[in-house]
CSV table of C-alpha atoms in Angstrom, one decimal:
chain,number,residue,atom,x,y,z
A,322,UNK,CA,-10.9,-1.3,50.6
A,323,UNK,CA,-12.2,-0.3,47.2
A,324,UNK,CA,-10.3,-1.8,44.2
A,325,UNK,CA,-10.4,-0.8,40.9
A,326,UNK,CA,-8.7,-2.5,37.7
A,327,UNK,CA,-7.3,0.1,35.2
A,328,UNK,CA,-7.9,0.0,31.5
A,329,UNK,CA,-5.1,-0.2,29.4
A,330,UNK,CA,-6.3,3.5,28.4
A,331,UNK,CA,-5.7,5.2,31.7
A,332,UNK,CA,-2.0,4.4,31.2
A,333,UNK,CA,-1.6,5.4,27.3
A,334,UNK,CA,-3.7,8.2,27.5
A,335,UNK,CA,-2.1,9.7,30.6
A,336,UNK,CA,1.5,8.9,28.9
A,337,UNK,CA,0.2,11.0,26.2
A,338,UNK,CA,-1.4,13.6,27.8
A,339,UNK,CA,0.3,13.9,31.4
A,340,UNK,CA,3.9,13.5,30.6
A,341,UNK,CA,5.9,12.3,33.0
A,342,UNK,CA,8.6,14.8,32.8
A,343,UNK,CA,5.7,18.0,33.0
A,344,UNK,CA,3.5,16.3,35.6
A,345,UNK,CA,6.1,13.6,37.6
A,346,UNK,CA,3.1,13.9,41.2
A,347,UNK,CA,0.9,12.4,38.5
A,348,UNK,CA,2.8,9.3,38.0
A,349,UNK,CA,3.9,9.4,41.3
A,350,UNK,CA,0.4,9.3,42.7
A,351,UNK,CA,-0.6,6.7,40.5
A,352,UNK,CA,2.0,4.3,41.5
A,353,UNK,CA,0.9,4.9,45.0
A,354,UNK,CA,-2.3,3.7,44.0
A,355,UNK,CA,-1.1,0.8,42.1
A,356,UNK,CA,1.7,-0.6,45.2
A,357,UNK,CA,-1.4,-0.1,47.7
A,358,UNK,CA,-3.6,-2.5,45.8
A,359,UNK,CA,-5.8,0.5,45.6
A,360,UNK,CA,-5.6,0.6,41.4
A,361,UNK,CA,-5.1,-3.2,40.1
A,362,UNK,CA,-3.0,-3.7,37.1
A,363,UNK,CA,-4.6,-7.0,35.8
A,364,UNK,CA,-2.5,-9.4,33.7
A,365,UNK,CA,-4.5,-8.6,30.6
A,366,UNK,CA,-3.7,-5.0,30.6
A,367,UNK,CA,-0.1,-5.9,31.4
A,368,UNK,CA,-0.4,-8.4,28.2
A,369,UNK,CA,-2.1,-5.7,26.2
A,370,UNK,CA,1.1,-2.7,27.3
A,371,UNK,CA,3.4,-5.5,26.3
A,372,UNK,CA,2.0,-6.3,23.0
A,373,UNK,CA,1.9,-2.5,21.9
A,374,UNK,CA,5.5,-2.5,23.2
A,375,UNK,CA,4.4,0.3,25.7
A,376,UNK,CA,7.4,1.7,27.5
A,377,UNK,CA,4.8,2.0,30.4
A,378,UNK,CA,5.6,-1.6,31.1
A,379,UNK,CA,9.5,-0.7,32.2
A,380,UNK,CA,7.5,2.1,34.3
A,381,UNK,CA,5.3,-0.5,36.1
A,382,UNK,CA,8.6,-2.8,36.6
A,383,UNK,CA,10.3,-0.1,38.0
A,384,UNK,CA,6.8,0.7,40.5
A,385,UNK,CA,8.1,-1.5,44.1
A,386,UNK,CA,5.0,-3.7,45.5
A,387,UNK,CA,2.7,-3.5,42.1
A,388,UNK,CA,1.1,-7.1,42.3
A,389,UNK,CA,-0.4,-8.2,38.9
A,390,UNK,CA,-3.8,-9.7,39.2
A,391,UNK,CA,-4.3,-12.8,37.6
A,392,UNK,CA,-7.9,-13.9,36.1
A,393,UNK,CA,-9.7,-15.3,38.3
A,394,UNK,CA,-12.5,-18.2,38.7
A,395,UNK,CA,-15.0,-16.1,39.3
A,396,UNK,CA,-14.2,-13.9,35.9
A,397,UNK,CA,-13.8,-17.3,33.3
A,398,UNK,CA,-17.3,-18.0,34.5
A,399,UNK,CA,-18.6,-14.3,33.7
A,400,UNK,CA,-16.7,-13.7,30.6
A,401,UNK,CA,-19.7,-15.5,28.5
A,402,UNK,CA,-22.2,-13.4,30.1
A,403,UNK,CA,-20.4,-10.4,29.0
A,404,UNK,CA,-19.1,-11.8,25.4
A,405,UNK,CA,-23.2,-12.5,25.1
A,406,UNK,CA,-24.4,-9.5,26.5
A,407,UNK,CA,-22.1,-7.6,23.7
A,408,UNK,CA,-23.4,-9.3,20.8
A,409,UNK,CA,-27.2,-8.7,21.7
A,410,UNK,CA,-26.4,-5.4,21.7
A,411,UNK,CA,-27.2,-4.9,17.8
A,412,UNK,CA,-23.3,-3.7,17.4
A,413,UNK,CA,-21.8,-5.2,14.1
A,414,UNK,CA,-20.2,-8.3,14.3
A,415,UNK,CA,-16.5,-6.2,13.3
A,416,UNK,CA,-17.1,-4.0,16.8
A,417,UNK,CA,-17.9,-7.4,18.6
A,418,UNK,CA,-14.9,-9.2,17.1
A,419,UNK,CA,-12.4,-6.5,18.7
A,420,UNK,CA,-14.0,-6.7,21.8
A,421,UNK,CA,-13.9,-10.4,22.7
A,422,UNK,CA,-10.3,-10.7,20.8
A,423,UNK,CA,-7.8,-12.3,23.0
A,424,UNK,CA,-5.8,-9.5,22.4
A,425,UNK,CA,-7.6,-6.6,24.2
A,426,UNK,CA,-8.2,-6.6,28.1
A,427,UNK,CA,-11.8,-5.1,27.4
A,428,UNK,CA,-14.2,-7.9,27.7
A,429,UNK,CA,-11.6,-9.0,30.7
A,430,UNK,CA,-11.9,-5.9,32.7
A,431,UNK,CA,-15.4,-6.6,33.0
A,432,UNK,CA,-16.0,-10.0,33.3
A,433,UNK,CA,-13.6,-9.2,36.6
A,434,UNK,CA,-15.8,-6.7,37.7
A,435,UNK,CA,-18.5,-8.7,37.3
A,436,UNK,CA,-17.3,-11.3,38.9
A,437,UNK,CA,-15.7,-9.7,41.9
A,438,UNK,CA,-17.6,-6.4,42.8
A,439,UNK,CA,-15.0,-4.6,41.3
A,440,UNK,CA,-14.6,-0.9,39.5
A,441,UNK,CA,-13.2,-0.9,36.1
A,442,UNK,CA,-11.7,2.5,35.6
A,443,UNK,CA,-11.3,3.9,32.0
A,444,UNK,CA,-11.2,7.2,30.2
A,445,UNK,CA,-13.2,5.1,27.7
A,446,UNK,CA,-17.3,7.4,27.3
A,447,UNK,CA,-20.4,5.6,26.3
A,448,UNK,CA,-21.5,5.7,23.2
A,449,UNK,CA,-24.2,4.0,21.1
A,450,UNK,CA,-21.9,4.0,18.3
A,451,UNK,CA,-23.0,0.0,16.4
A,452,UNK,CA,-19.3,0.3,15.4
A,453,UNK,CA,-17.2,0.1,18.6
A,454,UNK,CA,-18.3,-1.8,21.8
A,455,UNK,CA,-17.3,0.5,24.9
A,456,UNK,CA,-16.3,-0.4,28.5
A,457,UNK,CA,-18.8,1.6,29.8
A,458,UNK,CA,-21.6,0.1,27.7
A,459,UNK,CA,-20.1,-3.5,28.1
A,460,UNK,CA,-20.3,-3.4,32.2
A,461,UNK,CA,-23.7,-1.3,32.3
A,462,UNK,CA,-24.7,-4.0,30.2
A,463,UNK,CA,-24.1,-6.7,33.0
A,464,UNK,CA,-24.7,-4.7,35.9
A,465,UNK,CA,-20.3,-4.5,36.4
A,466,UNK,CA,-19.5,-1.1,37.7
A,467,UNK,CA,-17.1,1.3,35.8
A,468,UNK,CA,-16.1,5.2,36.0
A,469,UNK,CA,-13.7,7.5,34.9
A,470,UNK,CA,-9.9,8.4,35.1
A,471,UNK,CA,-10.7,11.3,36.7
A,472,UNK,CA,-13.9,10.5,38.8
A,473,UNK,CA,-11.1,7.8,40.5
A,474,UNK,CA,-8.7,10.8,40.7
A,475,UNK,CA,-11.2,13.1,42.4
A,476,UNK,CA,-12.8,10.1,44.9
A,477,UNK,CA,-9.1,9.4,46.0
A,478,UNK,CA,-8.6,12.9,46.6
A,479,UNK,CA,-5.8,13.4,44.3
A,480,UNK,CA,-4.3,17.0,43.7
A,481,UNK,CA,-1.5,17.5,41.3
């Protein structure tokens, strides 16, 4: 089975943009994806949710069999290779700052997916912006896979 850890971005943006009181097979759906192991809510992004004070976090507590994913060996090795890869990049040191800060699950997401064959999933787009280092750029960078909210939502087969 095909796993794929969420960005903290598929959750915030979707609150903000799929309310769960207009569009409750949405949320629904996704918490079917998230009890089946399907969509991985790692620690990080569970950190990250909490930190913001996200009331997302009462709505992952209240999704039965959701099994946060720890970091594991395999990503502490790779999360050099991806800091590294980052700063060779020509972005300014700010953009590489905020991606390797302990507070964001970005460099994380794909050091995991990296190290474990994994997906990342973001609505995060490429961009060549020096300013901000993206998801997307970050795991093409390495060779980690990554694709959209909605590419996941259309390879699942999800209608709402």
């Amino acid at each position: 089975m095909e796993r794929y850890p969420l960005d903290s971005n598929i959750f915030i943006t979707s609150e903000n943009h799929i309310p769960e009181d207009m569009f409750p097979s949405f949320w629904a759906r996704l918490g079917e994806l998230l009890a089946s192991g399907t969509a991985v809510l790692r620690q990080t992004v569970l950190d990250e949710l909490r930190r913001h004070r996200d009331p997302l976090v009462e709505w992952v507590g209240g999704q039965g069999g959701v099994e946060v994913m720890p970091t594991s060996e395999g990503a502490l090795e790779r999360h050099l290779d991806v800091c590294a890869r980052a700063e060779s990049q020509g972005h300014a040191s700010r953009a590489v700052r905020e991606f390797e800060s302990e507070a964001r699950a970005d460099t994380w997401l794909c050091a995991e997916a990296l190290a474990s064959g994994l997906t990342v999933v973001t609505y995060e787009t490429s961009s060549n912006s020096p300013n901000r280092v993206k998801i997307p750029d970050a795991c093409a960078g390495v060779g980690a896979r990554c694709m959209g909210g909605f590419d996941l939502m259309r390879g699942q087969g999800l209608r709402f």
